[in-house]
Amino acid sequence: MKFLLPILIVLSSISISFADSLEDSPSIAKCNEELKRCTYVSQNITARALVSRINSIMFPGSILTPEEGYINVESLKKLNFWLTNEELKTRFIALLPLLDSFEEFNPSALVQLTTEIYSVSEKGFNHMSAQIASATTDTGDATDVVLNTLGGGTIDLALKLGSNLLGSVLGTRVAREEVSQVETVTQLIPNMADINYSHGSTVFVSPTPGIVKEAKAGLNIGGTVSINKFDSELVVLKNYNFNYGVINPSIDGEVTAPVTLLSIQNPQLYLVKDTSTMVVSTHTVREESGREWGLGLFGRSKDKLRTKLMVVTRATAYSFQDYIRQLKKLRRLDLHRSFSELEINNFPGDSISMGTVLKSVKPYSLQTPSGQKILGMKIDKSFARKDNIKKSIEVSIKGGGIKQEAILTLENLMLSGIKFNPLGLRYLDKKVIKLKVELKPFRGSRTERVKLKLYYNPRTNSFIQE
């Protein structure tokens, strides 16, 4: 018996080491926007087990409809998926590597870190600078932030400013035309964990016979996230480093430097909820078509000179419980298609005319931090009755460059509403945009049709109340 304890200790050490060696680093989901298909190869558990874990968090007790997307287990380790709602898809992708683990997924706190890269023309840069300056002259909302830049690129502007202000500036017509979003990376990282993102390729160039130059193109982000003990809205990125390499176009068949590298480093980058750190650096790159790590792949117009790169960084801290509550709220807002049995049983027993119901349209307007304006409308669900919620409604929206038609049940329009197609860029400078909305029961008579006019102010991103 005297020798049993040492033997057990040795065996325990061996088993722990063996378990550690079995767990691989999670992979990264790859998406093809044209095919509407994302793929993830599980490293530590089966694809079916991974789907079960993520379904229990994001879609408990429900099944995705074809309109919402799909999740398909292709093989033992491979799953394919697509979600039409962009925010749900981003969260789904962020959760995959966290759930692809031997351990139970129950972190105490999470940080959602978002990095956005834009290519900006000189005109776009001047416009944004003027807009930010005019908005912050009296309030002092924009403050300088200290960053070190290495490699190619000179810092033209380094600011901290409110995400709402940045979104408003990016949503203007000039910015939409002169600023192109190059890449967006959203990561969900446990508190005190490392940031480890890499997406790029190695470039080889032979400027002269017998000489080969090698460089890294693409994006690399590193550091460690830490939530402040006394203020959960304050997140510190320790030893933050950002590297973005852009392939240089050849001139007369010659390339002296294959990649222009923008490298930003900061030992402690402080990020506060609802604020953005914006860094603009000088890079002269002409937009061209082609599958390369250059600005041309992402620009909206060919042969347009994009002289600058703009990097925007945001962070939001969540308790795990708050994050799950937010997911459930998002599920109800965007994908909830039917009333519960309890809700239906509590409907009023009186009847109400369809005309009255269809006139209860409530428009809404939102704006993302990247400047995208999201418009839509819902029907007042207080008018829901047992005899009307399953009726189909023909919907037509016209104006502001929008020409949209849909057929949805009254239940859909009350719970999820309808999101409008994007406004045309040339309308964003107008003081008001008139939208014509028509609703009528499916195959109903013209006398049952309801016509409404909605007036939208693009400058304030709000609907005008008459």
XYZ file of C-alpha atoms in Angstrom:
466
model
C 0.000 0.000 0.000
C 2.901 2.349 0.586
C 3.655 2.373 -3.149
C 0.085 2.786 -4.387
C -0.135 6.567 -3.983
C 2.984 7.400 -6.061
C 1.811 5.038 -8.792
C -1.627 6.678 -8.876
C -0.052 10.120 -9.086
C 2.053 9.099 -12.054
C -0.951 7.592 -13.827
C -3.021 10.707 -13.185
C -0.303 12.906 -14.634
C -0.130 10.754 -17.724
C -3.902 10.839 -18.265
C -4.078 14.634 -17.893
C -1.236 15.122 -20.344
C -2.904 12.714 -22.768
C -6.227 14.567 -22.516
C -4.531 17.916 -23.133
C -2.836 16.580 -26.247
C -6.123 15.331 -27.689
C -7.805 18.725 -27.819
C -7.009 20.649 -31.004
C -7.398 24.361 -31.658
C -10.830 25.146 -33.145
C -10.996 25.907 -36.855
C -12.574 28.915 -38.598
C -15.858 28.945 -40.510
C -15.513 29.685 -44.227
C -18.376 31.390 -46.068
C -19.232 31.813 -49.738
C -21.633 34.745 -50.086
C -22.521 33.897 -53.686
C -23.507 30.315 -52.859
C -25.060 31.343 -49.507
C -23.121 28.555 -47.807
C -20.794 28.487 -44.805
C -18.691 25.466 -43.826
C -17.123 24.541 -40.481
C -14.976 21.473 -39.761
C -15.177 20.456 -36.099
C -11.873 19.657 -34.401
C -12.827 18.216 -31.005
C -16.403 16.913 -31.189
C -18.653 15.562 -33.916
C -20.507 17.977 -36.160
C -23.833 16.594 -34.916
C -22.856 17.216 -31.272
C -21.729 20.737 -32.174
C -25.064 21.456 -33.878
C -26.898 20.154 -30.816
C -24.937 22.482 -28.522
C -25.441 25.578 -30.640
C -29.134 24.839 -31.278
C -29.800 24.635 -27.540
C -28.391 28.161 -27.164
C -29.550 29.971 -30.294
C -32.685 28.123 -31.404
C -34.145 26.274 -28.391
C -37.358 24.407 -29.143
C -37.656 25.685 -32.714
C -36.737 24.700 -36.260
C -35.340 27.025 -38.925
C -37.642 27.665 -41.865
C -36.208 27.737 -45.412
C -36.570 31.535 -45.396
C -34.445 31.790 -42.236
C -31.634 29.529 -43.413
C -30.382 26.004 -42.802
C -27.963 23.909 -40.742
C -26.834 20.644 -42.328
C -24.468 17.941 -41.016
C -22.542 16.790 -44.093
C -20.243 14.260 -42.441
C -18.851 13.198 -39.083
C -16.868 16.419 -38.641
C -18.243 18.800 -41.268
C -21.345 20.967 -41.084
C -22.794 23.425 -43.597
C -25.045 26.329 -42.686
C -26.467 29.681 -43.745
C -28.564 32.241 -41.871
C -30.279 35.036 -43.788
C -30.156 37.324 -40.757
C -26.641 38.809 -40.806
C -26.403 39.430 -37.052
C -27.548 35.901 -36.190
C -25.041 34.503 -38.687
C -22.220 36.531 -37.115
C -23.108 35.267 -33.641
C -23.470 31.695 -34.914
C -19.969 31.835 -36.452
C -18.526 33.362 -33.269
C -20.002 30.615 -31.068
C -18.726 27.688 -33.174
C -15.067 27.666 -31.993
C -16.128 28.251 -28.377
C -18.470 25.264 -28.412
C -15.996 23.060 -30.296
C -14.338 22.000 -27.037
C -14.010 19.058 -24.639
C -15.002 21.226 -21.688
C -18.482 22.392 -20.776
C -19.105 25.816 -22.305
C -19.895 28.089 -19.395
C -17.565 31.111 -19.363
C -18.253 33.757 -16.746
C -17.808 36.703 -19.109
C -17.352 37.293 -22.834
C -16.046 40.134 -24.974
C -17.399 40.732 -28.460
C -14.540 42.336 -30.391
C -15.289 43.848 -33.797
C -12.626 44.998 -36.255
C -13.676 46.716 -39.488
C -11.384 47.746 -42.339
C -12.414 50.325 -44.936
C -10.747 51.772 -48.013
C -11.312 55.528 -48.200
C -10.757 58.038 -50.986
C -9.307 61.482 -50.310
C -12.753 62.997 -50.866
C -14.309 60.523 -48.441
C -11.642 61.214 -45.814
C -12.137 64.990 -46.043
C -15.919 64.568 -45.834
C -15.715 62.340 -42.756
C -13.217 64.655 -41.048
C -15.499 67.652 -41.603
C -18.592 65.777 -40.401
C -16.883 64.569 -37.220
C -15.359 67.987 -36.533
C -18.702 69.773 -36.897
C -20.451 67.250 -34.645
C -17.815 67.377 -31.901
C -16.858 71.066 -31.876
C -19.062 71.837 -28.878
C -19.287 68.437 -27.207
C -15.685 67.243 -27.434
C -16.878 63.700 -28.148
C -13.887 62.812 -30.319
C -10.650 62.319 -28.385
C -7.154 61.420 -29.517
C -5.816 57.913 -28.934
C -2.126 57.015 -28.907
C -1.128 54.275 -31.347
C 2.202 53.240 -32.807
C 2.354 52.510 -36.509
C 5.131 50.508 -38.136
C 5.890 49.422 -41.677
C 4.109 51.216 -44.519
C 1.552 53.861 -43.791
C 1.399 57.173 -42.004
C -1.331 57.867 -39.466
C -3.549 60.710 -40.700
C -6.152 60.467 -37.955
C -6.535 58.554 -34.687
C -9.724 59.139 -32.726
C -12.082 57.683 -30.179
C -15.672 58.634 -30.897
C -19.197 57.434 -30.277
C -20.285 54.501 -32.446
C -23.593 56.259 -33.192
C -21.731 59.301 -34.522
C -19.449 57.148 -36.662
C -22.451 55.226 -38.008
C -24.200 58.486 -38.918
C -21.140 59.755 -40.791
C -20.677 56.456 -42.662
C -24.375 56.506 -43.579
C -24.180 59.760 -45.572
C -24.325 59.646 -49.369
C -20.737 60.834 -49.858
C -19.394 58.245 -47.416
C -21.422 55.450 -49.007
C -19.905 56.349 -52.389
C -16.332 57.077 -51.277
C -15.841 54.501 -48.492
C -15.719 50.757 -49.206
C -15.886 48.140 -46.465
C -12.937 45.808 -47.000
C -13.361 43.300 -44.193
C -15.251 42.800 -40.930
C -14.114 40.415 -38.198
C -16.346 39.771 -35.174
C -14.886 37.592 -32.426
C -16.465 36.292 -29.230
C -13.632 35.911 -26.722
C -13.739 34.730 -23.068
C -12.407 37.270 -20.580
C -8.595 37.119 -20.141
C -8.252 34.953 -23.264
C -5.962 35.669 -26.205
C -7.051 37.281 -29.451
C -5.729 35.083 -32.209
C -7.035 35.858 -35.686
C -5.179 35.179 -38.915
C -6.530 35.195 -42.457
C -4.070 35.671 -45.278
C -1.542 34.141 -47.600
C 2.168 34.180 -48.402
C 3.228 36.174 -51.458
C 6.370 35.301 -53.430
C 7.866 37.763 -55.917
C 11.044 37.408 -57.959
C 12.215 40.940 -58.861
C 15.407 39.615 -60.478
C 16.552 36.132 -61.534
C 17.721 34.068 -58.583
C 16.108 36.310 -55.959
C 12.745 35.542 -54.357
C 11.041 37.877 -51.903
C 8.451 36.588 -49.459
C 5.808 38.592 -47.573
C 2.551 38.020 -45.714
C -0.645 39.502 -47.128
C -3.926 39.586 -45.260
C -5.058 40.293 -41.717
C -3.593 39.287 -38.348
C -4.924 40.452 -34.971
C -3.385 39.582 -31.601
C -3.505 40.547 -27.943
C -5.424 39.691 -24.762
C -8.872 40.931 -23.697
C -9.517 42.038 -20.125
C -12.712 43.446 -18.582
C -12.184 46.114 -15.929
C -13.079 44.848 -12.452
C -14.876 48.056 -11.417
C -16.476 49.054 -14.740
C -17.738 46.261 -16.985
C -18.210 48.707 -19.889
C -14.430 49.229 -20.054
C -12.381 46.626 -21.931
C -8.598 46.685 -22.253
C -6.806 45.006 -25.148
C -3.361 44.207 -23.757
C -0.391 43.999 -26.132
C -2.739 44.739 -29.008
C -1.236 44.252 -32.443
C -2.887 44.667 -35.826
C -1.196 43.797 -39.124
C -2.790 44.221 -42.528
C -0.798 43.511 -45.675
C -2.005 44.720 -49.074
C -0.523 43.265 -52.253
C 1.137 45.967 -54.333
C 0.279 46.024 -58.044
C 3.247 45.515 -60.354
C 4.483 48.466 -62.397
C 5.856 47.472 -65.813
C 6.235 43.948 -64.511
C 8.389 45.006 -61.557
C 7.548 44.948 -57.848
C 10.082 46.273 -55.362
C 7.971 45.432 -52.299
C 5.335 42.708 -52.807
C 3.204 43.839 -49.852
C 2.521 47.159 -48.163
C 2.087 46.446 -44.457
C 0.094 48.527 -42.002
C 1.088 47.521 -38.478
C -0.512 49.082 -35.389
C 0.629 48.229 -31.866
C -0.542 49.391 -28.464
C 0.426 47.897 -25.069
C -2.993 48.874 -23.659
C -5.838 49.873 -25.977
C -8.868 51.000 -23.953
C -12.316 50.453 -25.473
C -15.590 51.601 -23.907
C -19.036 50.279 -24.793
C -20.742 52.219 -27.633
C -17.494 53.933 -28.665
C -15.164 53.202 -31.571
C -11.441 53.627 -32.040
C -10.847 54.891 -35.578
C -7.414 54.941 -37.205
C -6.859 56.253 -40.738
C -3.513 55.710 -42.457
C -2.145 56.764 -45.827
C -1.887 54.043 -48.474
C -2.108 54.674 -52.188
C -3.696 51.707 -53.942
C -5.633 51.779 -57.187
C -8.722 49.600 -57.178
C -8.588 46.716 -59.619
C -10.587 43.536 -60.097
C -9.069 40.184 -59.150
C -8.974 37.695 -56.321
C -6.147 39.301 -54.375
C -5.447 40.739 -50.945
C -5.849 44.262 -52.249
C -8.450 46.966 -51.971
C -9.661 46.283 -55.509
C -11.450 43.105 -54.481
C -13.714 44.986 -52.138
C -14.325 48.375 -53.827
C -17.631 49.321 -55.391
C -16.230 51.115 -58.453
C -13.375 50.105 -60.729
C -10.300 52.315 -61.337
C -11.096 54.579 -58.395
C -8.141 55.710 -56.342
C -8.465 54.676 -52.694
C -5.669 56.464 -50.869
C -6.299 55.435 -47.277
C -7.115 52.524 -45.015
C -9.431 53.105 -42.063
C -9.456 50.639 -39.171
C -12.331 50.740 -36.666
C -12.242 48.712 -33.432
C -15.098 48.198 -30.945
C -15.586 45.969 -27.903
C -18.597 45.087 -25.761
C -18.450 42.993 -22.584
C -21.235 40.544 -21.682
C -21.899 38.231 -18.816
C -22.668 34.800 -20.236
C -26.261 35.060 -19.000
C -26.717 38.487 -20.650
C -25.333 37.151 -23.915
C -27.813 34.268 -23.933
C -30.681 36.649 -23.115
C -29.634 38.853 -26.023
C -29.588 35.849 -28.356
C -33.093 34.862 -27.276
C -34.327 38.439 -27.752
C -32.801 38.541 -31.223
C -34.474 35.245 -32.027
C -37.877 36.617 -31.040
C -37.421 39.820 -33.032
C -36.126 38.344 -36.265
C -37.167 34.710 -36.558
C -40.225 34.246 -34.366
C -42.960 33.370 -36.850
C -45.982 32.410 -34.771
C -47.875 33.271 -31.615
C -47.697 30.770 -28.777
C -50.750 28.761 -27.805
C -50.969 30.732 -24.563
C -50.936 34.055 -26.442
C -53.655 32.865 -28.826
C -55.870 31.744 -25.948
C -55.533 35.224 -24.411
C -56.608 37.084 -27.574
C -59.718 39.308 -27.177
C -62.932 37.690 -28.356
C -64.229 40.648 -30.372
C -63.832 40.979 -34.134
C -62.027 43.795 -35.904
C -62.072 44.883 -39.539
C -59.075 44.052 -41.713
C -58.884 47.672 -42.839
C -58.373 48.826 -39.260
C -55.664 46.203 -38.744
C -53.734 47.087 -41.904
C -53.775 50.799 -41.066
C -51.904 50.137 -37.803
C -48.498 50.072 -39.538
C -45.582 51.105 -37.329
C -42.366 51.950 -39.235
C -38.958 51.545 -37.610
C -35.451 52.756 -38.475
C -32.119 51.472 -37.161
C -28.510 52.177 -38.040
C -25.526 49.880 -37.662
C -22.129 51.219 -36.498
C -20.872 50.719 -40.071
C -23.483 53.185 -41.353
C -26.039 50.789 -42.835
C -29.561 52.140 -42.488
C -32.145 49.449 -41.702
C -35.766 50.398 -42.365
C -38.886 48.330 -41.970
C -42.352 48.177 -40.504
C -44.623 46.066 -38.338
C -48.369 45.832 -37.750
C -49.700 46.430 -34.248
C -50.021 42.993 -32.640
C -52.706 44.233 -30.247
C -55.083 43.731 -33.206
C -54.295 39.994 -33.385
C -57.366 37.762 -33.269
C -57.865 34.031 -33.692
C -59.712 34.585 -36.968
C -57.159 36.892 -38.652
C -53.546 35.972 -37.751
C -53.218 33.235 -40.399
C -54.521 35.377 -43.263
C -51.968 36.229 -45.956
C -51.322 39.858 -46.847
C -49.901 41.265 -50.088
C -47.371 44.023 -49.352
C -45.916 46.578 -51.766
C -43.290 49.245 -50.926
C -42.149 51.870 -53.452
C -39.997 54.997 -53.215
C -36.427 56.013 -52.445
C -35.097 53.531 -54.974
C -37.081 50.701 -53.351
C -39.448 48.534 -55.359
C -40.402 45.617 -53.143
C -43.255 43.127 -52.980
C -43.977 40.299 -50.553
C -46.745 38.021 -49.301
C -46.697 37.418 -45.545
C -49.189 36.261 -42.975
C -50.614 38.856 -40.636
C -48.876 36.930 -37.861
C -45.493 37.441 -39.586
C -46.130 41.154 -40.054
C -47.053 41.560 -36.397
C -44.173 39.598 -34.879
C -41.289 39.970 -37.328
C -42.480 42.723 -39.628
C -40.880 43.310 -42.995
C -37.421 44.757 -43.588
C -37.239 47.205 -46.500
C -34.673 46.827 -49.252
C -31.762 49.338 -49.073
C -32.409 52.926 -50.137
C -30.762 54.173 -53.323
C -27.573 56.163 -52.667
C -28.802 59.195 -54.615
C -31.722 59.583 -52.195
C -29.590 59.877 -49.043
C -29.014 63.622 -49.573
C -32.730 64.430 -49.783
C -34.366 66.163 -46.835
C -37.250 63.672 -46.927
C -37.988 60.410 -48.746
C -41.597 59.423 -49.429
C -42.389 55.704 -49.305
C -45.693 54.414 -50.655
C -47.007 51.315 -48.898
C -49.944 49.203 -50.061
C -51.436 46.273 -48.154
C -54.398 44.060 -48.977
C -55.601 40.552 -48.205
C -54.240 37.948 -50.623
C -56.470 37.908 -53.712
C -58.684 40.455 -52.028
C -60.669 43.104 -53.888
C -59.354 46.608 -54.593
C -61.822 47.994 -52.065
C -59.982 46.090 -49.314
C -56.664 47.705 -50.234
C -55.046 50.089 -47.738
C -52.678 52.786 -49.025
C -50.240 54.545 -46.706
C -47.473 57.115 -47.113
C -44.396 57.039 -44.893
C -42.003 59.993 -44.740
C -38.396 59.224 -43.829
C -35.665 61.744 -42.925
C -32.292 60.223 -43.971
C -30.323 62.899 -42.111
C -31.785 61.957 -38.716
C -32.544 58.336 -39.682
C -36.110 58.622 -38.445
C -39.655 58.545 -39.772
C -41.560 61.829 -39.621
C -44.776 61.843 -37.638
C -47.512 63.785 -39.455
